[in-house]
XYZ file of C-alpha atoms in Angstrom:
652
model
C -96.129 74.361 -20.059
C -93.913 76.827 -18.428
C -90.494 78.248 -20.289
C -87.131 78.851 -18.292
C -85.276 81.844 -20.291
C -81.966 82.607 -19.803
C -80.476 85.261 -17.689
C -79.501 88.446 -20.026
C -77.273 90.806 -17.949
C -76.785 94.157 -19.737
C -76.049 97.687 -18.143
C -75.538 100.554 -21.420
C -74.271 103.781 -20.942
C -77.519 106.020 -22.789
C -75.430 109.151 -23.118
C -74.549 110.047 -26.776
C -71.512 109.447 -27.936
C -70.266 107.560 -24.772
C -66.843 105.165 -25.817
C -67.213 106.432 -29.458
C -64.313 108.231 -30.115
C -64.116 106.566 -33.335
C -67.524 106.874 -34.677
C -69.258 110.530 -34.095
C -73.301 108.732 -34.142
C -74.071 106.858 -31.001
C -74.146 102.482 -31.787
C -78.273 102.711 -30.925
C -78.291 105.226 -33.742
C -76.562 103.191 -36.322
C -78.465 99.905 -35.126
C -81.751 102.061 -35.810
C -81.172 101.825 -39.359
C -80.999 98.278 -39.958
C -84.415 98.413 -40.943
C -84.252 101.558 -43.832
C -80.442 99.435 -44.885
C -82.125 96.280 -45.614
C -85.051 98.229 -48.004
C -82.467 99.875 -49.730
C -81.146 96.491 -50.872
C -84.323 95.446 -51.591
C -85.553 98.344 -53.313
C -82.378 98.554 -55.612
C -83.897 95.650 -57.184
C -87.599 96.819 -57.836
C -88.961 96.531 -60.732
C -86.257 93.883 -62.290
C -87.795 90.599 -64.057
C -85.572 87.356 -62.646
C -82.337 86.622 -63.973
C -81.861 82.880 -63.612
C -78.125 81.890 -62.737
C -77.351 78.896 -64.945
C -77.323 75.245 -63.537
C -73.637 74.095 -63.305
C -72.569 70.405 -64.024
C -72.057 67.955 -61.351
C -69.347 68.427 -59.130
C -68.338 65.081 -59.104
C -69.277 61.782 -60.044
C -72.467 60.276 -59.465
C -73.665 63.709 -58.162
C -76.509 65.990 -58.506
C -75.917 69.131 -60.701
C -74.342 72.030 -58.991
C -77.341 74.397 -58.802
C -76.611 76.396 -55.932
C -76.173 79.591 -57.505
C -79.658 78.945 -59.656
C -81.232 78.620 -56.533
C -80.178 81.709 -54.764
C -81.218 83.650 -57.512
C -84.743 82.500 -57.893
C -85.120 82.781 -53.839
C -83.894 86.152 -53.944
C -85.926 86.998 -56.748
C -89.180 86.027 -54.780
C -88.132 87.281 -51.548
C -87.466 90.512 -53.382
C -91.185 90.862 -54.812
C -92.736 89.411 -52.066
C -90.991 92.280 -49.545
C -91.978 95.179 -52.062
C -95.455 93.264 -53.321
C -94.752 93.713 -56.466
C -94.759 90.657 -59.279
C -96.489 88.264 -57.225
C -97.183 85.745 -59.427
C -94.112 85.737 -61.191
C -92.803 85.386 -57.410
C -94.931 82.381 -56.671
C -93.501 80.991 -60.419
C -90.187 81.338 -59.052
C -90.548 78.994 -56.076
C -92.372 76.179 -57.748
C -90.035 76.102 -60.560
C -87.169 76.029 -58.813
C -88.741 73.269 -56.046
C -89.956 71.092 -59.114
C -86.230 70.745 -60.398
C -85.332 69.378 -57.505
C -88.336 67.266 -57.379
C -87.331 66.382 -60.096
C -84.156 65.886 -59.712
C -83.799 64.051 -56.502
C -79.863 63.673 -56.460
C -79.676 67.440 -55.766
C -81.919 67.688 -52.947
C -79.530 65.346 -51.226
C -76.605 66.789 -52.327
C -74.682 68.381 -49.795
C -73.535 71.357 -52.432
C -77.456 72.461 -53.622
C -80.261 72.234 -51.844
C -80.023 73.288 -48.236
C -77.847 76.493 -49.068
C -81.370 77.781 -50.134
C -84.352 75.442 -48.218
C -84.330 77.399 -44.774
C -84.796 80.763 -47.189
C -87.696 79.477 -48.210
C -89.146 78.177 -45.450
C -88.365 81.975 -44.253
C -90.499 83.301 -47.022
C -93.475 80.665 -45.729
C -93.363 81.897 -42.309
C -93.832 85.271 -43.128
C -95.811 85.406 -46.599
C -97.356 81.973 -46.913
C -100.764 81.142 -46.402
C -100.654 81.931 -42.821
C -97.547 84.230 -43.131
C -97.379 86.374 -40.063
C -96.507 89.274 -42.012
C -98.486 89.617 -45.474
C -100.633 86.313 -44.959
C -101.437 85.073 -49.097
C -99.068 86.884 -50.751
C -97.527 83.081 -51.284
C -100.350 81.159 -52.375
C -101.696 77.160 -50.777
C -101.275 75.877 -54.267
C -96.952 77.523 -54.141
C -96.909 76.120 -50.572
C -97.562 72.541 -51.309
C -95.360 72.419 -53.837
C -91.813 73.915 -52.127
C -92.972 71.594 -49.215
C -92.893 68.410 -51.829
C -88.490 68.227 -51.625
C -88.099 69.573 -48.366
C -89.767 66.588 -47.084
C -87.765 64.447 -49.157
C -84.458 65.878 -48.037
C -85.703 65.892 -44.147
C -87.115 61.997 -44.617
C -83.584 61.104 -45.733
C -81.154 62.912 -44.208
C -82.485 63.629 -40.711
C -82.107 61.255 -38.236
C -82.579 60.976 -34.417
C -79.038 60.091 -33.846
C -77.787 62.971 -35.807
C -79.821 65.191 -33.119
C -78.487 63.561 -30.082
C -76.544 66.106 -28.295
C -76.195 63.970 -24.985
C -73.052 61.424 -25.990
C -71.862 63.740 -28.086
C -72.294 67.380 -27.010
C -72.712 68.323 -30.488
C -69.376 67.984 -31.545
C -70.156 65.015 -34.424
C -70.382 67.266 -37.091
C -71.600 66.069 -40.597
C -69.432 66.900 -43.742
C -68.309 70.427 -42.481
C -69.082 72.683 -39.911
C -71.605 75.350 -42.034
C -73.239 71.798 -43.861
C -74.066 70.344 -40.946
C -75.444 73.873 -39.691
C -77.379 74.120 -42.796
C -78.591 70.613 -42.899
C -80.201 70.942 -39.027
C -81.610 74.552 -39.821
C -83.772 73.038 -42.449
C -84.670 69.516 -40.354
C -86.047 71.859 -37.511
C -87.348 74.200 -39.541
C -89.090 71.953 -41.785
C -90.158 69.445 -38.950
C -91.785 72.939 -36.948
C -93.560 74.062 -40.258
C -95.258 70.365 -41.695
C -95.174 68.127 -38.253
C -99.373 69.276 -37.873
C -99.976 69.538 -41.394
C -102.399 66.165 -42.816
C -100.131 65.661 -45.274
C -97.297 65.332 -43.175
C -97.961 64.773 -39.861
C -98.543 60.927 -39.791
C -95.103 60.393 -42.205
C -92.415 58.844 -40.977
C -88.558 59.734 -42.160
C -86.074 57.057 -43.217
C -85.308 56.092 -39.527
C -88.609 55.563 -38.274
C -89.455 58.145 -35.982
C -92.483 61.690 -37.027
C -91.924 64.706 -37.546
C -92.852 65.563 -34.202
C -90.260 63.726 -32.777
C -87.285 65.081 -35.277
C -88.822 68.824 -34.074
C -88.643 67.870 -30.287
C -84.572 66.796 -30.770
C -83.368 69.163 -33.169
C -84.820 71.879 -30.304
C -82.522 70.602 -27.919
C -80.045 69.634 -29.692
C -79.459 73.465 -31.421
C -79.842 74.667 -28.084
C -76.962 72.561 -26.350
C -75.209 73.472 -29.886
C -75.096 76.838 -28.603
C -74.426 76.254 -25.243
C -71.579 74.051 -26.880
C -69.604 77.170 -28.461
C -69.901 79.113 -25.695
C -68.107 76.365 -23.439
C -65.859 75.105 -26.055
C -64.540 77.551 -28.916
C -66.962 79.148 -31.685
C -66.079 77.976 -35.085
C -63.735 75.180 -35.855
C -63.457 77.078 -39.516
C -61.416 79.887 -38.167
C -61.884 82.832 -39.292
C -63.246 82.198 -42.477
C -64.964 84.677 -43.913
C -67.977 82.887 -46.122
C -68.534 80.005 -44.439
C -69.079 81.187 -40.982
C -71.682 83.865 -42.666
C -73.050 80.405 -44.007
C -72.862 78.512 -40.756
C -75.127 81.444 -38.959
C -77.628 82.119 -41.649
C -80.205 79.280 -39.783
C -79.857 81.297 -36.756
C -81.908 83.730 -37.742
C -84.692 81.550 -38.375
C -84.519 80.009 -34.971
C -84.690 83.512 -33.996
C -87.615 84.774 -35.549
C -89.772 81.492 -35.449
C -88.588 79.421 -32.761
C -90.168 79.016 -29.064
C -88.956 81.356 -26.603
C -85.823 79.010 -25.234
C -84.807 78.615 -29.155
C -85.163 81.965 -29.434
C -82.809 83.499 -26.354
C -80.506 80.719 -27.396
C -79.864 81.504 -31.239
C -80.128 85.228 -30.494
C -77.134 84.967 -27.868
C -75.238 82.941 -29.981
C -75.381 85.497 -32.832
C -74.419 88.275 -30.180
C -71.465 86.443 -29.309
C -70.497 85.601 -32.635
C -70.652 89.120 -33.786
C -68.654 90.491 -31.200
C -66.220 87.873 -32.375
C -66.563 89.189 -35.744
C -66.448 92.827 -34.319
C -63.234 93.004 -31.767
C -61.063 91.482 -34.729
C -61.604 93.445 -38.080
C -60.548 97.201 -39.519
C -63.149 98.274 -42.472
C -64.586 94.978 -42.178
C -61.847 92.931 -43.378
C -61.739 90.310 -40.994
C -58.179 89.451 -39.235
C -56.846 86.818 -37.374
C -55.537 83.507 -37.400
C -58.289 81.566 -39.791
C -59.275 77.961 -41.736
C -60.575 77.319 -44.882
C -59.567 80.442 -46.956
C -59.266 78.742 -50.372
C -58.436 79.962 -53.333
C -58.127 83.627 -53.576
C -59.659 84.186 -50.591
C -56.554 84.108 -48.770
C -55.231 87.342 -50.194
C -58.717 89.412 -50.315
C -61.710 89.690 -48.632
C -65.023 89.823 -51.285
C -66.636 92.948 -50.246
C -70.692 92.142 -51.666
C -70.624 88.757 -49.777
C -70.813 86.913 -46.811
C -69.393 88.840 -43.742
C -68.967 91.943 -45.631
C -72.768 92.345 -46.463
C -73.187 92.002 -42.730
C -71.456 94.244 -41.955
C -72.823 97.070 -44.289
C -76.786 96.158 -42.404
C -75.607 95.956 -38.951
C -72.754 98.810 -38.559
C -72.426 100.402 -41.991
C -69.290 99.495 -42.638
C -68.254 99.608 -46.257
C -70.634 99.879 -49.133
C -74.228 99.019 -49.580
C -74.141 95.280 -51.206
C -76.180 93.512 -54.035
C -78.890 91.565 -53.435
C -78.062 87.863 -52.784
C -80.296 84.976 -52.083
C -77.430 83.192 -49.565
C -78.464 86.639 -47.512
C -81.940 86.851 -47.429
C -82.134 86.033 -44.103
C -80.221 88.223 -42.498
C -82.150 91.209 -44.452
C -85.911 89.976 -43.004
C -84.758 89.136 -39.777
C -86.043 90.891 -36.538
C -82.470 89.912 -34.330
C -80.349 93.195 -34.052
C -76.686 93.174 -32.222
C -76.599 94.989 -29.099
C -75.204 98.146 -28.918
C -71.600 96.783 -27.419
C -70.837 95.226 -30.307
C -72.378 98.000 -32.269
C -69.454 99.893 -30.392
C -67.291 97.529 -31.162
C -66.753 97.265 -34.744
C -67.113 100.520 -35.017
C -64.876 102.197 -32.818
C -61.539 100.948 -34.528
C -59.620 104.051 -32.804
C -61.502 103.960 -29.351
C -60.703 99.805 -29.048
C -57.340 101.117 -28.601
C -53.995 97.980 -28.377
C -55.041 94.520 -26.820
C -54.622 91.011 -27.722
C -57.071 88.323 -28.419
C -55.968 84.466 -27.209
C -59.239 82.117 -28.400
C -59.323 77.896 -27.902
C -60.446 76.432 -30.969
C -61.697 73.219 -31.041
C -59.639 71.005 -34.272
C -58.848 67.822 -32.855
C -60.329 64.643 -33.674
C -61.068 61.722 -35.874
C -61.505 62.789 -39.473
C -64.625 61.132 -40.522
C -65.788 60.191 -44.313
C -65.916 62.838 -46.567
C -69.431 62.717 -48.899
C -70.571 64.824 -50.698
C -74.378 63.479 -50.422
C -76.089 64.073 -46.923
C -78.066 61.030 -46.842
C -75.465 58.944 -45.463
C -76.170 57.077 -41.426
C -73.518 54.394 -42.360
C -71.103 57.058 -42.928
C -69.325 58.323 -39.621
C -69.256 62.368 -38.790
C -66.109 64.271 -37.843
C -65.501 63.716 -34.547
C -63.803 66.474 -31.973
C -62.345 65.883 -29.401
C -63.102 68.247 -26.172
C -60.461 67.163 -24.177
C -57.446 69.103 -24.292
C -55.680 71.483 -26.866
C -54.282 72.102 -29.921
C -55.144 75.278 -30.902
C -54.431 78.373 -29.278
C -55.842 81.484 -31.651
C -53.453 84.945 -31.021
C -53.908 88.280 -32.449
C -52.025 91.420 -31.537
C -54.813 94.524 -32.613
C -53.669 98.051 -33.544
C -56.058 100.846 -35.284
C -53.495 100.331 -38.071
C -53.026 96.795 -38.129
C -53.789 93.688 -37.073
C -51.579 90.444 -36.941
C -52.749 87.022 -35.681
C -52.053 83.389 -36.841
C -53.160 80.192 -35.121
C -50.673 78.934 -32.625
C -50.601 74.820 -33.084
C -48.775 72.146 -31.989
C -46.527 70.575 -34.790
C -48.671 67.155 -34.989
C -49.375 64.911 -37.888
C -52.010 65.546 -40.122
C -54.467 63.178 -39.231
C -54.420 64.541 -35.788
C -56.888 67.070 -37.072
C -60.234 67.176 -38.534
C -59.859 67.584 -42.389
C -62.059 71.092 -41.889
C -59.487 72.418 -38.858
C -56.412 72.086 -40.907
C -57.505 73.076 -44.224
C -56.197 76.165 -45.005
C -55.201 77.249 -42.613
C -54.076 81.212 -42.737
C -51.816 83.793 -40.875
C -50.617 87.344 -41.423
C -51.263 90.956 -41.256
C -54.253 93.324 -42.502
C -53.227 96.776 -42.440
C -55.956 99.554 -41.898
C -56.415 101.427 -45.375
C -58.250 101.098 -48.930
C -57.350 98.146 -51.218
C -57.526 95.508 -48.429
C -53.843 95.769 -47.905
C -51.958 92.541 -46.143
C -48.682 90.085 -46.143
C -49.934 86.356 -45.856
C -46.783 84.002 -45.140
C -47.908 80.219 -46.010
C -47.158 77.727 -47.823
C -48.965 77.539 -51.231
C -50.865 74.262 -52.063
C -49.562 72.713 -54.811
C -53.112 72.795 -56.763
C -53.445 76.120 -56.181
C -56.741 75.535 -54.227
C -56.110 73.391 -50.312
C -53.770 71.949 -48.362
C -53.690 70.842 -44.969
C -51.900 71.859 -41.665
C -49.088 73.861 -43.773
C -47.444 75.314 -40.861
C -47.070 76.173 -36.945
C -46.059 79.753 -35.701
C -45.374 81.515 -32.363
C -46.698 85.304 -32.084
C -45.821 87.765 -29.487
C -47.770 91.114 -29.816
C -47.058 91.746 -33.246
C -43.849 89.791 -34.059
C -44.509 86.372 -35.834
C -42.433 83.438 -36.519
C -43.488 80.744 -38.772
C -42.378 77.935 -40.326
C -43.718 75.162 -43.083
C -44.390 71.399 -41.457
C -43.022 68.878 -43.236
C -46.217 66.726 -41.169
C -47.906 68.979 -44.045
C -50.692 67.419 -46.766
C -50.563 69.389 -50.900
C -48.628 72.175 -49.667
C -45.779 73.335 -51.877
C -43.139 76.067 -51.416
C -43.037 78.418 -48.287
C -44.171 81.788 -49.396
C -44.803 85.310 -48.707
C -47.467 87.444 -50.322
C -46.936 91.015 -49.897
C -50.489 92.629 -51.530
C -49.390 95.518 -53.991
C -52.953 97.518 -53.149
C -52.094 100.165 -50.239
C -49.009 99.305 -49.445
C -45.574 100.768 -50.700
C -42.756 98.900 -52.669
C -40.950 96.503 -50.702
C -37.315 97.444 -50.156
C -34.347 94.877 -49.381
C -31.820 96.177 -47.062
C -29.360 93.859 -45.341
C -31.331 90.890 -46.355
C -34.487 92.089 -44.709
C -38.042 93.481 -46.675
C -39.682 96.499 -45.730
C -42.652 97.779 -46.733
C -44.701 100.730 -45.419
C -48.583 100.762 -44.804
C -50.747 103.890 -44.102
C -50.479 103.369 -40.522
C -47.903 100.862 -39.891
C -44.628 100.046 -40.965
C -43.835 95.648 -41.848
C -40.356 93.977 -42.379
C -40.157 89.953 -43.477
C -36.562 88.162 -42.252
C -35.700 84.744 -43.067
C -33.636 82.770 -40.503
C -32.019 80.695 -42.654
C -30.713 80.621 -45.949
C -31.505 83.495 -49.058
C -34.889 84.688 -50.599
C -36.111 85.327 -53.832
C -38.646 88.685 -53.897
C -40.462 88.951 -57.184
C -43.594 90.833 -58.269
C -46.518 88.328 -59.998
C -49.707 87.132 -60.238
C -50.415 83.210 -59.410
C -52.739 81.727 -61.392
C -55.163 78.975 -59.662
C -57.043 76.420 -60.985
C -60.724 76.447 -60.773
C -62.759 75.838 -57.670
C -66.087 75.104 -57.691
C -66.329 76.337 -61.242
C -64.938 79.704 -60.934
C -61.647 80.435 -61.754
C -58.848 82.975 -59.177
C -56.130 84.609 -59.413
C -54.370 86.135 -56.553
C -54.271 90.242 -56.639
C -51.311 92.142 -57.537
C -48.998 91.604 -55.336
C -45.135 90.624 -54.352
C -44.044 87.364 -53.443
C -41.114 85.871 -51.309
C -39.939 82.674 -51.393
C -37.309 81.359 -48.998
C -34.976 79.278 -50.844
C -35.197 76.620 -47.411
C -38.798 75.943 -47.914
C -38.668 74.915 -44.144
C -36.139 77.881 -42.990
C -38.512 79.919 -40.106
C -40.084 83.385 -41.725
C -40.313 86.474 -39.362
C -43.049 89.111 -39.608
C -42.472 92.247 -37.789
C -45.037 95.012 -37.454
C -45.165 98.086 -35.631
C -47.764 100.994 -35.802
C -46.124 104.303 -37.076
C -46.991 105.959 -33.670
C -44.267 103.986 -31.758
C -41.397 104.676 -33.728
C -40.019 107.768 -35.028
C -39.385 107.295 -38.726
C -39.021 104.517 -41.010
C -35.565 104.318 -40.892
C -36.145 103.938 -37.310
C -38.407 101.071 -37.602
C -35.623 99.305 -40.160
C -32.425 100.150 -37.255
C -34.915 98.282 -34.811
C -35.286 95.165 -36.870
C -31.567 95.077 -38.417
C -30.717 95.293 -34.599
C -32.861 92.369 -33.392
C -30.744 89.406 -32.476
C -31.054 86.211 -34.282
C -29.666 83.358 -33.468
C -29.959 78.797 -33.932
C -28.829 76.472 -31.150
C -28.758 73.286 -32.922
C -32.625 72.958 -34.455
C -33.660 75.801 -32.281
C -34.042 79.650 -33.131
C -33.922 82.025 -30.717
C -35.676 85.184 -31.396
C -35.633 88.527 -29.583
C -37.936 90.710 -31.163
C -39.140 94.200 -31.985
C -41.004 94.525 -28.895
C -38.242 92.623 -26.622
C -39.702 90.200 -26.390
C -37.494 86.886 -26.868
C -39.041 84.163 -28.753
C -38.072 80.140 -29.507
C -39.496 78.031 -32.898
C -37.648 74.263 -32.761
C -36.823 73.612 -36.285
C -37.074 70.249 -35.668
C -40.364 70.135 -34.181
C -39.774 68.391 -30.819
C -39.984 71.391 -28.801
C -43.074 73.387 -27.649
C -41.932 77.285 -28.858
C -41.676 79.530 -25.958
C -42.495 83.176 -25.567
C -40.412 85.041 -22.787
C -38.863 81.769 -21.320
C -43.220 80.129 -20.983
C -43.871 77.757 -23.321
C -46.930 78.172 -25.417
C -49.932 77.466 -23.543
C -52.592 75.435 -26.255
C -55.050 74.980 -23.737
C -55.883 78.111 -21.488
C -58.410 78.489 -18.866
C -60.305 81.001 -20.920
C -61.570 79.849 -24.181
C -62.809 83.559 -25.493
C -59.917 86.091 -23.990
C -59.552 90.005 -24.979
C -60.647 93.139 -23.155
C -64.316 93.079 -25.533
C -64.942 89.063 -25.414
C -64.240 86.640 -22.246
C -65.842 83.338 -21.369
C -63.855 80.593 -18.837
C -63.389 77.172 -21.031
C -66.315 75.865 -20.481
C -68.014 77.674 -18.339
C -70.908 78.763 -20.630
C -70.790 82.461 -19.429
C -69.476 84.806 -21.867
C -69.240 88.853 -21.132
C -69.064 91.186 -24.129
C -67.834 94.676 -22.909
C -66.635 97.767 -24.112
C -66.320 101.092 -21.665
C -69.810 101.339 -19.628
C -71.307 98.736 -21.743
C -71.657 95.258 -20.597
C -73.920 92.364 -21.976
C -73.614 89.159 -19.656
C -74.991 85.524 -21.637
C -75.240 83.252 -19.322
C -76.071 79.880 -21.557
C -76.109 77.972 -19.161
C -79.544 79.082 -17.540
C -81.094 77.320 -21.204
C -82.909 74.702 -19.938
C -85.165 72.446 -21.333
C -88.571 73.599 -21.477
C -91.305 71.673 -18.904
C -93.687 69.634 -20.530
C -97.209 68.797 -18.925
């Protein structure tokens, strides 16, 4: 058997400190500490007994109990014990108990919110510590191995079918449930099929579609390679910049990298390189900026610093503080994957990145599938994404002191979008500084939880104009949330709200009518058993909920003083030509927004292009749309990822 791999070109300046104006430690040295940081997370739990998270009631009628947290607590404890070679009997018992629970409660196996969230972690532990483990064989016993495979067989038997793994007709843009669920689903099917296909007790069994595990393994291999290629060609994350969901999407890719055949390993490695470049260029101090979707509840107003990408930021780049061990992150902690030096350089060197713009094409248009809480429904239509046009242009303006960004979209009906794209879209500015300071102009969800297709916008540099869409679903009043942490007390002058951040100034204007400004906290409803509320802040509410809102942000280095910034904002001309708002920004750009939604917004006379030639366009991450060739660069460092060379492995 011969494998034709991908071409990965890497040129790097090896001289210490090159391109690291904001970081005294060379990125190679920073990356060399990954294993030590992972070890520290595990050792912080040394000697601690198992503490089970509780099992929660079902999230809906006809569903199994919601036990994701319970399973994470079990596999995190087992992983810690196996890694540290302590309490091995207890570790095996925890894995058996967790598996037996699912075996006894089959509805929880196929439920999208419990089983597949942790199953790939158990498979990783088997690969490393099982009877034939590659790291410390035998720490997991044969009896434990047999037991934990039982619910996995049920999951793949019922929830995997060759049509789901079809990459030829769907180009992998048919998504079952949501993007992160879909990825966790095929992660589990690929890995269980790989692990069990040659075992005597499973090799001759057939899944519900009539195919063997060997057939499923071959199909998922091809599918996952195609999936990686398509994200390089047409856009990385439909759930745009969603901190929790994006980190969940990628967690199974560590298994592809560590345990896949050569071609899959390379595809997964390049996908992760691309993902971390995507993450690194648009964050400050580990806080993700830029236009997003699926930021539900209080995640729109603050980033959890002990979960999701924050864990990876500390593990890989030593950004933030050491997190606690969570089952969600075991794959990354035990993986051999390492980001390239150029990505570490981008992540750490905020000052050296300078000032720049980011433009990205994102998929979102398509046909909404059934929203089903079970993964064993081949009779239900999946989400089907269109890839024949535009619809979303993610734009961000990045400065060492702030990142302002929005998903610029056409003013379409909510039914034109697949819901995971239009759900809880986010825009706003995050500032450099302690306390996660930010300003967020978005319509509030009526239930304080979810809304769809809430706004459209136009942005150039540090100037954003946005308007609530009448074609929304579930959106209440338009509001601008201003964090109290890290920002000055807002002041109102000439109907403009001004705020000072550590390194920047900001101004908020309502283009039509008056507004109210109040200090308050929104108390939310409960989402998946967890109450939420916004952090302390001020909320600006326009009297006219459909009035355009203007947000201006500028670095302090660009103006003489706060007074000078205020004068510049007040001098910006604003007028209405019928329904069309005309505005000249503090950066001198002429911008228009048609409040009747009929005309495409313009910047300096040019309509916004929702389908540009590049899928990734910035000084650090670049790729032409549909090319499959991605370039990551900074200074003298350059990494070219050619996803087109991931051709099918030749078989004898």
